[in-house]
Coordinates of C-alpha atoms in Angstrom, one line a residue:
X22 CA -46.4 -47.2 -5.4
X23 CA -44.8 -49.2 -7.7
X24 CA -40.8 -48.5 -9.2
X25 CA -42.0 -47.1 -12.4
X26 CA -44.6 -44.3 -10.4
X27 CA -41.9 -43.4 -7.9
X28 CA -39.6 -42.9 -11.2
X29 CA -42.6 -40.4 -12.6
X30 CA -42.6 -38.8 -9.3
X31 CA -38.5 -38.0 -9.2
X32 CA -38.4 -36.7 -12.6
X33 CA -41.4 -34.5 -12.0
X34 CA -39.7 -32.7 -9.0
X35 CA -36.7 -32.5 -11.1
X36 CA -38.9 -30.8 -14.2
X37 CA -40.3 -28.2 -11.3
X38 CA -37.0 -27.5 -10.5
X39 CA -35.4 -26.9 -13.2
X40 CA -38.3 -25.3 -15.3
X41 CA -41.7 -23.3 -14.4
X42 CA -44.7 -25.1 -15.3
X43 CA -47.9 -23.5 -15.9
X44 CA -49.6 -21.9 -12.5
X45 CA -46.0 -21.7 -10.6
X46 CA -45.7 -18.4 -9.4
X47 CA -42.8 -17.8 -11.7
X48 CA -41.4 -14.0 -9.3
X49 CA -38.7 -14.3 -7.8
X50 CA -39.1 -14.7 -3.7
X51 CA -35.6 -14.0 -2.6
X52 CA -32.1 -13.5 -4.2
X53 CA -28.3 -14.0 -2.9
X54 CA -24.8 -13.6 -3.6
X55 CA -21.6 -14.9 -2.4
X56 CA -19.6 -11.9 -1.9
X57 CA -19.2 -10.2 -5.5
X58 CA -20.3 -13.1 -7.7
X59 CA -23.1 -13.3 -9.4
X60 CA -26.6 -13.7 -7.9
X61 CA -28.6 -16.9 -7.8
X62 CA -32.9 -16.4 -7.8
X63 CA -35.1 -18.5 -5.6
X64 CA -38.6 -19.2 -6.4
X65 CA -41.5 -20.7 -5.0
X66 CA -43.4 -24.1 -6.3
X67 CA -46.7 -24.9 -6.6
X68 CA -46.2 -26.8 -2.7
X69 CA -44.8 -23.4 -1.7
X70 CA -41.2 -25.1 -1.6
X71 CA -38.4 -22.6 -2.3
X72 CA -36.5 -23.9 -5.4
X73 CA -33.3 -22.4 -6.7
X74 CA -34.0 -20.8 -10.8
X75 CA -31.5 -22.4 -12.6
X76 CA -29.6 -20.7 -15.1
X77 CA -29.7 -22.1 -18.7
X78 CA -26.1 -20.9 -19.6
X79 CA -22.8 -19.4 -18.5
X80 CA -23.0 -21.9 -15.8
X81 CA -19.1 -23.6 -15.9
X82 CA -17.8 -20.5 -16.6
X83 CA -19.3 -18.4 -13.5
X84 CA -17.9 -21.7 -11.2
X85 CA -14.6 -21.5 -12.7
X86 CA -14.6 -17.6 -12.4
X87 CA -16.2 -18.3 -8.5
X88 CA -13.0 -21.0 -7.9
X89 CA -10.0 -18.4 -9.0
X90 CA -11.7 -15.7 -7.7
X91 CA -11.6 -17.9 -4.1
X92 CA -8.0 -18.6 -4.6
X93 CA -6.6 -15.3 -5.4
X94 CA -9.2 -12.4 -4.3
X95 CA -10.0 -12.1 -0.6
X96 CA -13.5 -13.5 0.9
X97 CA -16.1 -10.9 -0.1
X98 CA -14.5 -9.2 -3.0
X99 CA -15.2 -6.7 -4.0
X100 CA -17.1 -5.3 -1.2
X101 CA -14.9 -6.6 1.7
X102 CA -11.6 -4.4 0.1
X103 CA -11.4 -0.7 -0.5
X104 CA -12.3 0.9 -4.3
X105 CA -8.9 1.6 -5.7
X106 CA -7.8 -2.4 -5.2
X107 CA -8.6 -4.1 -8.7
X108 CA -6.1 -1.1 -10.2
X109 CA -3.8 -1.0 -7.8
X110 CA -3.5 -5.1 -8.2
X111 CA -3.4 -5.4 -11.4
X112 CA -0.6 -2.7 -12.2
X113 CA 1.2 -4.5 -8.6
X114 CA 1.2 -7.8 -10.6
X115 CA 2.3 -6.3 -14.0
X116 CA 5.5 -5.0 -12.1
X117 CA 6.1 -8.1 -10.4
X118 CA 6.6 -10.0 -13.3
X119 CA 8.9 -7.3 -14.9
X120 CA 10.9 -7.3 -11.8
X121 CA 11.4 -11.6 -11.8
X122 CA 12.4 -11.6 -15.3
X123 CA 15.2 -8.6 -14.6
X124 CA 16.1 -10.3 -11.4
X125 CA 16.9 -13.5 -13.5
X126 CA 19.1 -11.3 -15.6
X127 CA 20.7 -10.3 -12.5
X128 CA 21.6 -13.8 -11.4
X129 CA 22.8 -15.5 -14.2
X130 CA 25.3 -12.1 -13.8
X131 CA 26.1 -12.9 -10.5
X132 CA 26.5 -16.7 -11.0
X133 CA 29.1 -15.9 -13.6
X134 CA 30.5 -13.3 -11.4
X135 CA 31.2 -15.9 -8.5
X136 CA 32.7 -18.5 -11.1
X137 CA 29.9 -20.8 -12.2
X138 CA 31.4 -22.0 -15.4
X139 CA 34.7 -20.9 -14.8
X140 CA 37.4 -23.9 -13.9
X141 CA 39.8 -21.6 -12.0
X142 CA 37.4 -20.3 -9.4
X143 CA 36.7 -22.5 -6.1
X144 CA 34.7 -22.8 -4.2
X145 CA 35.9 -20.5 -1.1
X146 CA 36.1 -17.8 -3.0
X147 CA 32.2 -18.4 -3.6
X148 CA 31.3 -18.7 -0.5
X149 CA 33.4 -15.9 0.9
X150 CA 31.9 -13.3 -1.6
X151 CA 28.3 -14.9 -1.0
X152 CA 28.6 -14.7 2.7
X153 CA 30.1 -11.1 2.8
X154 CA 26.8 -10.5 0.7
X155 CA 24.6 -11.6 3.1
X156 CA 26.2 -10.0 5.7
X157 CA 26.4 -6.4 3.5
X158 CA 22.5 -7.1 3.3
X159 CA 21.4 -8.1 7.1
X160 CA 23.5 -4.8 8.7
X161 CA 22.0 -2.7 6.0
X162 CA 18.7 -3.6 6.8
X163 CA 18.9 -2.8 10.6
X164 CA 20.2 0.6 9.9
X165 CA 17.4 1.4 7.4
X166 CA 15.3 0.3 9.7
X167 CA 16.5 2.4 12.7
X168 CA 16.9 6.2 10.2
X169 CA 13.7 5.5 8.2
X170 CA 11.4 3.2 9.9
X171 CA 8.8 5.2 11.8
X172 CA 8.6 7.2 8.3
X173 CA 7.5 4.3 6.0
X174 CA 4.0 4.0 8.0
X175 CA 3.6 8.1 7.0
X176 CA 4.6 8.0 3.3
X177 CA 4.0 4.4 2.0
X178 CA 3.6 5.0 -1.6
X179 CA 6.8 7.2 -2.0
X180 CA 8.8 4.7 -0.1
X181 CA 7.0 2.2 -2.2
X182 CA 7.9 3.6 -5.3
X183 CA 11.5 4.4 -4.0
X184 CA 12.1 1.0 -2.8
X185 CA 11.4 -0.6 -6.3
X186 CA 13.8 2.2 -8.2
X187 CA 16.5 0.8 -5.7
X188 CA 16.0 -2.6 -7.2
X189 CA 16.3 -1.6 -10.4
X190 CA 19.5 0.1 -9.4
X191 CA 20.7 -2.7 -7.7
X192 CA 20.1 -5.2 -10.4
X193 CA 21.6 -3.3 -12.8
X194 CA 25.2 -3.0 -10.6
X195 CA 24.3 -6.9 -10.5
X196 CA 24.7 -7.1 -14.3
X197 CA 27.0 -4.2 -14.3
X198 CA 29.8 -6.9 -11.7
X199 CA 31.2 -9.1 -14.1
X200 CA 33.0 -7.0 -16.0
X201 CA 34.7 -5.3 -13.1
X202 CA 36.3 -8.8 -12.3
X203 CA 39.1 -7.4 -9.5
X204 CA 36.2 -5.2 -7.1
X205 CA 33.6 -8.0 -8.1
X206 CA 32.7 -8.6 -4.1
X207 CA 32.9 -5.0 -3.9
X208 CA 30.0 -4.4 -6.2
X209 CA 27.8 -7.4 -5.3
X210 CA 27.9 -6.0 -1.4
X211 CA 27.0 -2.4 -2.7
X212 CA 23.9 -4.5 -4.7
X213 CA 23.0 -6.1 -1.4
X214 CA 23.1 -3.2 0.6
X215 CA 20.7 -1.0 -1.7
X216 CA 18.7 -4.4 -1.6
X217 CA 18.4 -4.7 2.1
X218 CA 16.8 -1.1 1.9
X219 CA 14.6 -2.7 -0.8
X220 CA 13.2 -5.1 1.5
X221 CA 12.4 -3.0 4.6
X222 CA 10.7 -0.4 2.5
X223 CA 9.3 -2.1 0.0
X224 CA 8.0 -4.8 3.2
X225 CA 7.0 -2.3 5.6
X226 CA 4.9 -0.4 2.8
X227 CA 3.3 -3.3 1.5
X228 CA 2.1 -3.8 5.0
X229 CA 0.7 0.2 5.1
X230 CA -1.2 -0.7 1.8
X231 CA -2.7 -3.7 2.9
X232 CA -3.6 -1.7 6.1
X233 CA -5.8 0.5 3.3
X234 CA -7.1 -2.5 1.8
X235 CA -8.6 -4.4 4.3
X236 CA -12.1 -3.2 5.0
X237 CA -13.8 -5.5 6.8
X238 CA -10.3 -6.5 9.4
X239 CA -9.6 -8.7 7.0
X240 CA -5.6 -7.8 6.6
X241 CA -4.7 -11.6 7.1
X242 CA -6.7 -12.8 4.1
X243 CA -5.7 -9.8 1.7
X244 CA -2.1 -10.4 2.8
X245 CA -2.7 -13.8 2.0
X246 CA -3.8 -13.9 -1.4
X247 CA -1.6 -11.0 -2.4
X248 CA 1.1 -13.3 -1.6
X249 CA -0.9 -15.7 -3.8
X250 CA -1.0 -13.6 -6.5
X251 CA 2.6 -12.7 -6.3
X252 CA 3.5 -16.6 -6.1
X253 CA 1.7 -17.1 -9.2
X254 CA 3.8 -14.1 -11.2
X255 CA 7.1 -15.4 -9.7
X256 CA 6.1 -18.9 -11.3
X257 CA 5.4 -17.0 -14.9
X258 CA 7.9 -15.2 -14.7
X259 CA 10.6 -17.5 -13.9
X260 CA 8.9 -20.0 -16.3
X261 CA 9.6 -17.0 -18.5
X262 CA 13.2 -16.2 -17.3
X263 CA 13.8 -20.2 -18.0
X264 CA 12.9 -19.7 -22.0
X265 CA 15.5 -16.4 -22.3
X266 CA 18.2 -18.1 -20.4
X267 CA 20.0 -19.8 -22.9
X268 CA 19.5 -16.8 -25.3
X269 CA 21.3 -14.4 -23.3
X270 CA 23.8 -17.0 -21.4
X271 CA 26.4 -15.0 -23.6
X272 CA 25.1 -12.6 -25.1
X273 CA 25.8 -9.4 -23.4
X274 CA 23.8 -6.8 -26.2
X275 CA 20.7 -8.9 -25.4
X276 CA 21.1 -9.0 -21.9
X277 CA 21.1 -5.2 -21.4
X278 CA 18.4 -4.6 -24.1
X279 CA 16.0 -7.0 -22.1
X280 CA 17.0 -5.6 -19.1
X281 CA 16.0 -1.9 -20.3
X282 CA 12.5 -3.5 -21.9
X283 CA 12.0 -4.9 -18.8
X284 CA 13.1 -1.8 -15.7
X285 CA 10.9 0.4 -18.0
X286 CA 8.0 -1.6 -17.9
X287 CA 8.8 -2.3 -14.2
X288 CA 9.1 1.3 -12.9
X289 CA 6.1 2.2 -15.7
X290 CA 3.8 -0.3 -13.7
X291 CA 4.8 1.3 -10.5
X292 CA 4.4 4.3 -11.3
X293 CA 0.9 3.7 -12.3
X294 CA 0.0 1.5 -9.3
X295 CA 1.0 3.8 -6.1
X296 CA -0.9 6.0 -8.5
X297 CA -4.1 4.0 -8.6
X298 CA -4.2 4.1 -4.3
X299 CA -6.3 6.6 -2.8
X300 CA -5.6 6.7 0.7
X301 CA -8.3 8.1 3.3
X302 CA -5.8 9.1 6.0
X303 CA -3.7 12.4 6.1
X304 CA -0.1 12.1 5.9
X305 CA 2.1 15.6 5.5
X306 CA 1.7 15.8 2.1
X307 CA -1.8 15.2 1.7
X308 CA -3.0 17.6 4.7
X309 CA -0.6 20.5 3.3
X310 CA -2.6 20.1 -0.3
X311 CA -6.1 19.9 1.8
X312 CA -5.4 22.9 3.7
X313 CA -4.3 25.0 0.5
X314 CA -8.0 23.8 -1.3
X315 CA -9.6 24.7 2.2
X316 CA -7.9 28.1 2.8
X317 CA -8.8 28.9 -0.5
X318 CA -11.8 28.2 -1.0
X319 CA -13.7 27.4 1.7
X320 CA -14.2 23.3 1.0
X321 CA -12.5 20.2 1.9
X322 CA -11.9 18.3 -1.6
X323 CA -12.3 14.8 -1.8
X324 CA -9.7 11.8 -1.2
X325 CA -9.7 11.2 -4.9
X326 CA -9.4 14.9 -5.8
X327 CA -6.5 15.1 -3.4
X328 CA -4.0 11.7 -3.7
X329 CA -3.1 12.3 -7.4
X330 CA -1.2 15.3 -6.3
X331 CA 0.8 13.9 -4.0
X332 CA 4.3 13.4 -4.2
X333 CA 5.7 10.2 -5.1
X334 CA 9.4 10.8 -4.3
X335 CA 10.0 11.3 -0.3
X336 CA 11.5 14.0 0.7
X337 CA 14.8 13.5 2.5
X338 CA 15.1 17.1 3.4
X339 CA 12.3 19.8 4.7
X340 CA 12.1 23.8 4.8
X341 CA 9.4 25.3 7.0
X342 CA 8.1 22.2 8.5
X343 CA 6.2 21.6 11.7
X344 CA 7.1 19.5 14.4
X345 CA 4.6 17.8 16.0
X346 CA 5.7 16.5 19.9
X347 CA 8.7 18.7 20.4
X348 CA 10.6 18.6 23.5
X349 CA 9.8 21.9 25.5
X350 CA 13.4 23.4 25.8
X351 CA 13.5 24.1 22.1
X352 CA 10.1 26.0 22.5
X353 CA 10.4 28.3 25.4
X354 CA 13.1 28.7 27.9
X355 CA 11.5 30.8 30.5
X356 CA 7.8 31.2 31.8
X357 CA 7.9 34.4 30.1
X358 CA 8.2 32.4 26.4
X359 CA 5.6 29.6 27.9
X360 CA 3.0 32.2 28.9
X361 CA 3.3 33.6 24.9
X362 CA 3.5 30.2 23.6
X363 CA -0.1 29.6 25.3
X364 CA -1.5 32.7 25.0
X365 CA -5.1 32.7 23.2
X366 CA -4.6 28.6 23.1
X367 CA -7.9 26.9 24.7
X368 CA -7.2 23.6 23.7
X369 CA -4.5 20.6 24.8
X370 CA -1.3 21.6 23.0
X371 CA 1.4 23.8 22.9
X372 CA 2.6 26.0 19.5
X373 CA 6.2 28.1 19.6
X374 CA 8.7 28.8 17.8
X375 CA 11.8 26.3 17.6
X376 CA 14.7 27.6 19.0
X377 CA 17.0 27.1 15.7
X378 CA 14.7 30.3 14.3
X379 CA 15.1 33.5 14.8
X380 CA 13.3 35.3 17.9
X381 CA 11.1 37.7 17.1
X382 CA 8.3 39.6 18.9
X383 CA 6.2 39.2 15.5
X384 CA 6.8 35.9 15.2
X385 CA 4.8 34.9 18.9
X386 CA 2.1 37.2 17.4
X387 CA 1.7 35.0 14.9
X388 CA 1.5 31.6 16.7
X389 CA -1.0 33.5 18.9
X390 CA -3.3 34.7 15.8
X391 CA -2.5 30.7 15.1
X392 CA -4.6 30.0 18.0
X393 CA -7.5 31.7 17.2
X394 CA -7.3 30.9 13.5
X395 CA -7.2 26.8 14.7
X396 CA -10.5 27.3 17.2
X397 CA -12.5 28.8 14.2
X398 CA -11.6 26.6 11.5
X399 CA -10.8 23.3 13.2
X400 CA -14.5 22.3 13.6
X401 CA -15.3 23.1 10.1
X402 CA -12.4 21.2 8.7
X403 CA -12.8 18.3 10.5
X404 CA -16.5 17.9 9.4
X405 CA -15.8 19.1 6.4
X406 CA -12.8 16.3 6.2
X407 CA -15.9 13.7 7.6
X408 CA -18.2 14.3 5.2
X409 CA -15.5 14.7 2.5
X410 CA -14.6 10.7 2.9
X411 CA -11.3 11.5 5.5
X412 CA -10.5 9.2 8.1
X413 CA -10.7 11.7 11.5
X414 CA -10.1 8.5 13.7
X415 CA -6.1 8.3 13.1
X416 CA -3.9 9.7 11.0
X417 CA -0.2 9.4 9.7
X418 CA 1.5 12.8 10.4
X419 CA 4.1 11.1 12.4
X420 CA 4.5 13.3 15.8
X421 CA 6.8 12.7 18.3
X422 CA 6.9 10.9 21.7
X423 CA 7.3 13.9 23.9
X424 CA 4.4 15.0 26.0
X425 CA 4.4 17.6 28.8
X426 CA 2.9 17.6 32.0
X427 CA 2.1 21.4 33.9
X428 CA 2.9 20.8 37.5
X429 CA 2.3 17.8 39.9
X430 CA -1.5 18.0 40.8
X431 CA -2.0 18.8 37.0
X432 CA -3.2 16.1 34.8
X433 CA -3.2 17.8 31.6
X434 CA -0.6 16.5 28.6
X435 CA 0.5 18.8 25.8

């Protein structure tokens, strides 16, 4: 075969390739996808080769789409994350970029405060006030870590939501600090402080949500490009924060106007994006408003039905709650009260009354009609709560670490 025929013979695979020629069975014999991108068509020549169908246009545009989506959605989008992610991202990003350009605000306030500019100041006093800062910020965060921690797991989107109207408060006292020049330090450790909450909670919550996420135990590479995604609205918004700066360098009226544009837009997108989750596992609130929807009429409702009636504020104080993994003195003090407190119970706990409450004989009545009420309904709910959507496997109602034991050969905990 001479140059020229082997030419004829290249571009004619290339025309089957590209093209169906008469008598090429022109169906399509398989099709794929990479994750949630759009599907490519394989067909068979007249050699019974499989040949990719090529598409005539859009063809740029899908690889670009395919490269970002690589760089900033996890593998496998959208399948590989849970339903309420796109929302919940986009109003996430929104609020990040609000909450740069108001942080900017807040540090050209605290560079001024500390005497950037100023000829007088020096440079101990700088380092003294940043330092004491710091410090304000690192003790804070163990304490909020000890008082709140094991609640941020149960309630992530109220702490969530909480967290960022810290920030706003603390950025505001930021911006507030120069112009209370003698209690300056003061101020800028009370910022710091309410900042060091910001970051446990609004951490620790982040983690819960990406916890929701992840559907294929893939938390590592949501994490990852949600950090991504944040890096990329840091950059526009400090890009951003670089165009106002000389504008509001002294300008005080501009300064706070922004700064209100900006917190309302930040707490706006917040709002809507602890909104837009819909979280499958029961927390306190969520199991008191499926219980009321159950008792009443007979069904479980549906995670979606459910989440936009939760509360988005936590709750630092609670009437008429129940403890789960009480220590036993403040349930029964003799075998008389234990004896009430299982009587009618079949299964492995143990429900009293807390000692704080009033003793009454009615009262143990009623945490013995508890009993029987739990063994009739608790197969139907938790079926019910299956079928519904509910995670059954674990749940975030927080109990306690105390666990009894009934005598030394017996092995059952309660």
């Amino acid at each position: 075969m001479d140059r020229s025929e082997s030419s004829r013979s290249t571009i004619g695979r290339r025309y089957r390739m590209d093209h169906t020629i008469p008598g090429m069975d022109s169906a399509i014999f398989c099709s794929e996808k990479y994750g949630g991108g759009g599907a490519r068509h394989y067909i068979r020549d007249l050699e019974g080769r499989l040949l990719r169908k090529q598409e005539k246009t859009g063809r740029v545009a899908n690889s670009l789409a395919r490269g970002i989506s690589s760089v900033f959605l996890p593998q496998g989008y959208p399948e590989s994350v849970s339903a309420d992610y796109l929302s919940y991202q986009v109003w996430d990003t929104l609020q990040a970029f609000a909450s740069t350009l108001t942080g900017t605000l807040a540090t050209q306030a605290v560079l001024r405060g500390v005497g950037v500019g100023d000829s007088s100041a020096t440079v101990a006093a700088a380092s003294l006030t940043w330092m004491l800062k710091d410090g304000t910020g690192m003790i804070g965060r163990i304490l909020f870590a000890w008082l709140k921690g094991t609640q941020l797991d149960q309630d992530a989107k109220q702490w969530r939501l909480f967290a960022d109207l810290l920030n706003d408060l603390a950025i505001f006292i930021e911006i507030l600090a120069p112009a209370f020049p003698t209690i300056f330090t003061l101020i800028i450790c009370i910022s710091c402080l309410l900042k060091s909450v910001v970051g446990v909670a609004g951490g620790a919550t982040r983690a819960a949500l990406t916890v929701h996420q992840a559907r294929r135990d893939n938390m590592a590479d949501v994490s990852a490009k949600d950090g991504s995604q944040e890096t990329l609205v840091n950059l526009a918004g400090l890009s951003t924060g670089a165009l106002l700066a000389p504008l509001t360098a002294d300008n005080l009226l501009l300064t706070h106007l922004l700064f209100a544009l900006f917190t309302t837009l930040h707490l706006f997108a917040n709002y809507r994006a602890v909104r837009a989750v819909v979280m499958e596992t029961l927390n306190n609130a969520r199991l008191r408003l499926l219980l009321d929807t159950f008792l009443r009429e007979g069904v479980v409702p549906l995670p979606a039905s459910i989440n936009p009636q939760e509360p988005l504020l936590p709750a630092f104080w609670r009437r008429g709650t129940v403890r789960l993994g009480a220590p036993l003195h403040t349930i029964c003090q003799s075998v008389a009260e234990h004896q009430r407190a299982i009587k009618n119970n079949r299964k492995n706990y143990l429900l009293g009354i807390h000692r704080d409450t009033a003793q009454d004989d009615r009262l143990w009545d009623v945490v013995s009609a508890t009993h029987l009420l739990v063994e009739q309904l608790f197969p139907t709910l938790v079926s019910g709560a299956q079928s519904s959507g509910w995670l059954t496997e674990r749940h975030q109602l927080g109990p306690d670490e105390w666990r009894a034991r009934w005598g030394p050969g017996d092995k059952k905990e309660q």
